[in-house]
Amino acid sequence: MNPQTLSALALWGATTLYAIAMVAYSVRLAREADAKVAARARVSVGAASGDDVPAAEGGALPRSAAKALGIARSATLVGVILHGVGVAARGIEAGHVPWSTMYEYTISGSFVAVVLFLLIQRRRDVTFLGAGVTGLATVALGLALTVLYEAATGLQPALQSFWLVIHVSIATICAGIFGVAFLVSVLQLLRDSRDKASRTVSGRGFRFLDAVPAAPTLEALAFRLNAVGFVLWTFTVMAGAIWAEHAWGRYWGWDPKEIWSFVIWVVYASYLHARTTQGWAGRRSAYLAIAGFVALILNFTVVNFVFQGLHTYAGSGS
Amino acid sequence: MARVRLDNYAVVDAPRLGVRGWLRWVWRQVTSMRVAIILLLLLALGAIPGSVLPQWPREPARAREFLADNPTLGQWCERLGLLDVYGSAWFTAIYVLLFASLIGCIIPRAMAHFRALRAPVSAAPTALGRYEHAESAPVPQGARTFMTAAARFLRPQPGWWGAVRGYRVRIDERAPRGDDAETELALSADNGHMRELGNLIFHTALVGVLVAVAAGSLLTYRGQAIIVEGRSFTNAVAAYDTFTSGRLFNPDRLYPFTLRLDRFEAVFSPSARPQSFTAFVTLTEPDSDPRATDIRVNKPLGVGGANLYLQGNGFAPDLTVTDADGNVAFAGPVVFLPQNGAYTSTGVVKVPDVTSGPQLGLKATLYPTAVGAGTNLSSVHPDPTNPVMVFTAYQGDLGLDDGVPQNVYRLDESQLSPVRGVDGDPAVLTLTPGATVDLPDGLGSVTWNSLPRFAAIDIRADPSLPWLLSFAILVVVGLALSLFSQRRRIWLVAPLNPRAGHATTVVVGAAYAPPHDVGVGDHLRRVMAAATGTLTRSEDR
Ligand code: HEM
């Protein structure tokens, strides 16, 4: 089997497994939420009848929940291995690091997101993120394989640089980190709305929110991720400037790609400020973090396809 | 004056009347965190139009085209500075205000930080039990030994990592409130200073970056020189094809080196993708022997404070033109600009110095690997495997004497007429290397002698670069220090002697940290274990 087929097969396999994991993680989350609601009901019933019912945290989970978690975990694990194989095989096929086209950037960035999730999972329980992360990875891989796919080619002279490896690899890692942080911020906002009994998220469909941690806990997790992402992004922008200085003889030229990298950086800086400011901490700063990730995605999609600039090789073809 | 709390970083004196009161109020507003956030968001939003609309400095041709295509909208964009966002008054206003705010923020914070570092750590609170992270443990060795060991563990350790993670520690002997007024030992430790220090380094370095960029734009120079194989370039303003410099640049400071392009190597894949470009050059610096070196894409050559970048390349056919009298009226290489990936290139030859008759001009197209013939001629590969040149000749006045500077790649046809063949149409002549063709009507002849390549070399000096790099490194270091270092407080309190009725002293510890710090509880237990000597080496920190 040549690397090209191996890569495609492995990535399709990973996509399928992630999709399965996403479903299983969702089932698990729903069961957990059900159990919490049931436990709360038992407690209030118990209190009314004077019985001494222990308010077991989360209540007992049905066996199906444990089974769902087992399926989710193993599907993610096998999926991430296949994903890694797919990325590596692509690198071997292309003869350079696999992050020089949108296709390569997408498969590598989503790989980072899943690996990051598994790493965090080792240190603390973030099962509630599983559905989001594997869902994001499924969509990213699916889009990459169907829409963005491009055959591997050699690198142009301007891209043959040590700084390409540094600049783009860190940018890829940032995309993964900011992506997970984005999910956490979205959950934070939803959970916060639910706690405030907002009408939009009070329906059954949002019951899973009862199983995710409280908003302040989510905000703390999002901050840690965004903080790491921000430092790495700062470094990415600087490495890019050094590379531009070597390749084009100017470190900054307000090229569309550079403009958007700057916008992302400034938006996350305002997020970091907002976190510590009265009236901005909490919801408003979470909006800013989400805006930062949206800018990151725009930088990678719209900016590549629509705007012209020296970075056009990052777009598809030509 | 009433004090009004704006947010955690600024307290405003609400003004009554008077200019000073207002100025103060404005200044406090400008340096408040809320305004900083708004300015940052404005900066981000303001930068976006520059990626959507064509910008004069970056792509003047597209800007001109945009104005021509959208007369009304274009005029408005032009008036609002949207076609030169980063040089516009409003964008400048945003970042100048932001940096004013930043400086107004840094100075008082730096002073406050300096004072805080000299002041002792604040004392341990009395009721430790109410903190989320609280522990207690028996200390058979007694309170004093325990506290000394704990302080040693907490204080900065040798090495930079130890220094970054160290605490400022204070130990008090105090009488607790209450009736059983037994003296107790209270240790208070705080490592929040590193974070604040990193934050100050970061913000100050940002100012440094801005200053370095501004200084660079005043002192820089940049130019482009086109050098044909076998020819040399001497670093002087007149020798450049294009040259721009900052306001404070002094042309006398140009370092007078000479660069000879010995050979240019371009490697393309069979499908015409560029694979590598190398300019092999000989560099002669004042007071030293010539040395051979090379310039590649991504690998500039540094000479006397300037960098030489390989920015473009192409062919420069060496031509000889004789006039009607048979005298050589022009000889030398002519730079042809590549028009596509297969290096189909166009060039212009201007021959003003004819012995008699009208001046001559040639408009030529070069096909490095020509296929087809006549109007179907095209190039399929950039390598010169089958070079063919097609040109038309013009006679008349080249317009060079008007004193208006002319584009060397363009023929001003206003006073020229094409040379016509026997059929009355403009004559299209074809030439191959080594061959000579005669112009119609006995106007002369053109000989193609050889096909050297040229390299376009950008030369740029920006004395601010080392500064810029240093500040950039400080930005990252400061940021990492500020975002990753902890803000923990640890308190340990123990009575000097065991309490009445107890055999051993019991120490109570508590820790306080921001909510994202998940490791602080473990850390507290480790500190206490280390101080009682029950921490094994492998767990150490
Ligand atoms: C050039 C624009 C600025 C940028 C890019 C910027 C960036 C940042 C970043 C990334 C942080 C996070 C680091 C940390 O949390 O320790 C931060 C923190 C901070 N910035 Fe700025 N800043 C800017 C301007 C300002 C201004 C104008 C002020 C004053 C109002 C300010 C005051 C602060 C303060 C007080 C913090 C610490 C927040 C905390 O307690 O965590 N910054 N800044």
Short mmCIF file of N, CA, C and O in Angstrom, two decimals, chain A residues 7 10-11 81-93 96-99 104 107-111 141:
data_model
loop_
_atom_site.label_atom_id
_atom_site.label_comp_id
_atom_site.label_asym_id
_atom_site.label_seq_id
_atom_site.Cartn_x
_atom_site.Cartn_y
_atom_site.Cartn_z
N SER A 7 -2.83 6.86 3.93
CA SER A 7 -3.26 8.09 4.60
C SER A 7 -4.77 8.27 4.47
O SER A 7 -5.47 8.52 5.46
N ALA A 10 -6.69 5.60 6.52
CA ALA A 10 -6.59 5.82 7.96
C ALA A 10 -7.46 7.01 8.37
O ALA A 10 -8.16 6.96 9.39
N LEU A 11 -7.44 8.06 7.56
CA LEU A 11 -8.21 9.25 7.93
C LEU A 11 -9.71 9.00 7.84
O LEU A 11 -10.48 9.47 8.70
N ILE A 81 -5.28 7.14 16.93
CA ILE A 81 -4.12 6.41 16.40
C ILE A 81 -4.19 6.41 14.86
O ILE A 81 -3.21 6.73 14.19
N LEU A 82 -5.36 6.07 14.34
CA LEU A 82 -5.51 6.09 12.87
C LEU A 82 -5.24 7.50 12.33
O LEU A 82 -4.58 7.68 11.31
N HIS A 83 -5.75 8.49 13.04
CA HIS A 83 -5.56 9.87 12.64
C HIS A 83 -4.06 10.20 12.55
O HIS A 83 -3.58 10.76 11.56
N GLY A 84 -3.35 9.79 13.59
CA GLY A 84 -1.90 10.02 13.60
C GLY A 84 -1.22 9.33 12.44
O GLY A 84 -0.35 9.90 11.76
N VAL A 85 -1.63 8.09 12.17
CA VAL A 85 -1.06 7.36 11.03
C VAL A 85 -1.34 8.11 9.73
O VAL A 85 -0.47 8.28 8.88
N GLY A 86 -2.59 8.59 9.61
CA GLY A 86 -2.97 9.32 8.40
C GLY A 86 -2.13 10.56 8.20
O GLY A 86 -1.65 10.83 7.09
N VAL A 87 -1.91 11.32 9.26
CA VAL A 87 -1.12 12.55 9.15
C VAL A 87 0.33 12.21 8.80
O VAL A 87 0.93 12.80 7.91
N ALA A 88 0.87 11.21 9.50
CA ALA A 88 2.27 10.84 9.25
C ALA A 88 2.46 10.33 7.83
O ALA A 88 3.42 10.70 7.15
N ALA A 89 1.51 9.50 7.35
CA ALA A 89 1.64 8.96 6.00
C ALA A 89 1.58 10.08 4.97
O ALA A 89 2.28 10.07 3.95
N ARG A 90 0.75 11.07 5.24
CA ARG A 90 0.68 12.21 4.34
C ARG A 90 2.04 12.94 4.30
O ARG A 90 2.52 13.34 3.23
N GLY A 91 2.65 13.08 5.47
CA GLY A 91 3.96 13.73 5.52
C GLY A 91 4.99 12.95 4.70
O GLY A 91 5.78 13.54 3.96
N ILE A 92 4.93 11.62 4.81
CA ILE A 92 5.88 10.79 4.06
C ILE A 92 5.61 10.92 2.57
O ILE A 92 6.53 11.08 1.76
N GLU A 93 4.34 10.91 2.20
CA GLU A 93 3.99 11.01 0.79
C GLU A 93 4.47 12.34 0.21
O GLU A 93 5.06 12.40 -0.87
N HIS A 96 7.52 16.36 3.08
CA HIS A 96 7.77 17.48 3.98
C HIS A 96 6.73 17.43 5.09
O HIS A 96 5.80 16.64 5.04
N VAL A 97 6.89 18.30 6.08
CA VAL A 97 5.96 18.28 7.20
C VAL A 97 4.54 18.53 6.69
O VAL A 97 4.34 19.35 5.81
N PRO A 98 3.57 17.78 7.23
CA PRO A 98 2.23 17.84 6.63
C PRO A 98 1.42 19.04 7.11
O PRO A 98 0.37 18.87 7.69
N TRP A 99 1.92 20.25 6.90
CA TRP A 99 1.07 21.41 7.19
C TRP A 99 1.40 22.57 6.27
O TRP A 99 1.69 23.67 6.70
N GLU A 104 -3.75 19.81 4.60
CA GLU A 104 -2.81 19.29 5.59
C GLU A 104 -2.99 19.99 6.94
O GLU A 104 -2.91 19.37 8.00
N ILE A 107 -6.09 18.48 8.73
CA ILE A 107 -5.94 17.16 9.36
C ILE A 107 -4.99 17.25 10.55
O ILE A 107 -5.21 16.61 11.57
N SER A 108 -3.96 18.11 10.46
CA SER A 108 -3.03 18.21 11.58
C SER A 108 -3.66 18.95 12.75
O SER A 108 -3.49 18.54 13.91
N GLY A 109 -4.38 20.04 12.46
CA GLY A 109 -4.98 20.82 13.54
C GLY A 109 -6.00 20.02 14.33
O GLY A 109 -6.02 20.07 15.56
N SER A 110 -6.84 19.23 13.61
CA SER A 110 -7.84 18.46 14.34
C SER A 110 -7.17 17.35 15.15
O SER A 110 -7.63 16.99 16.24
N PHE A 111 -6.06 16.85 14.63
CA PHE A 111 -5.30 15.84 15.37
C PHE A 111 -4.83 16.43 16.71
O PHE A 111 -4.98 15.82 17.77
N LEU A 141 -12.33 16.60 9.71
CA LEU A 141 -11.75 15.56 8.84
C LEU A 141 -12.64 15.32 7.63
O LEU A 141 -12.15 15.16 6.51
#
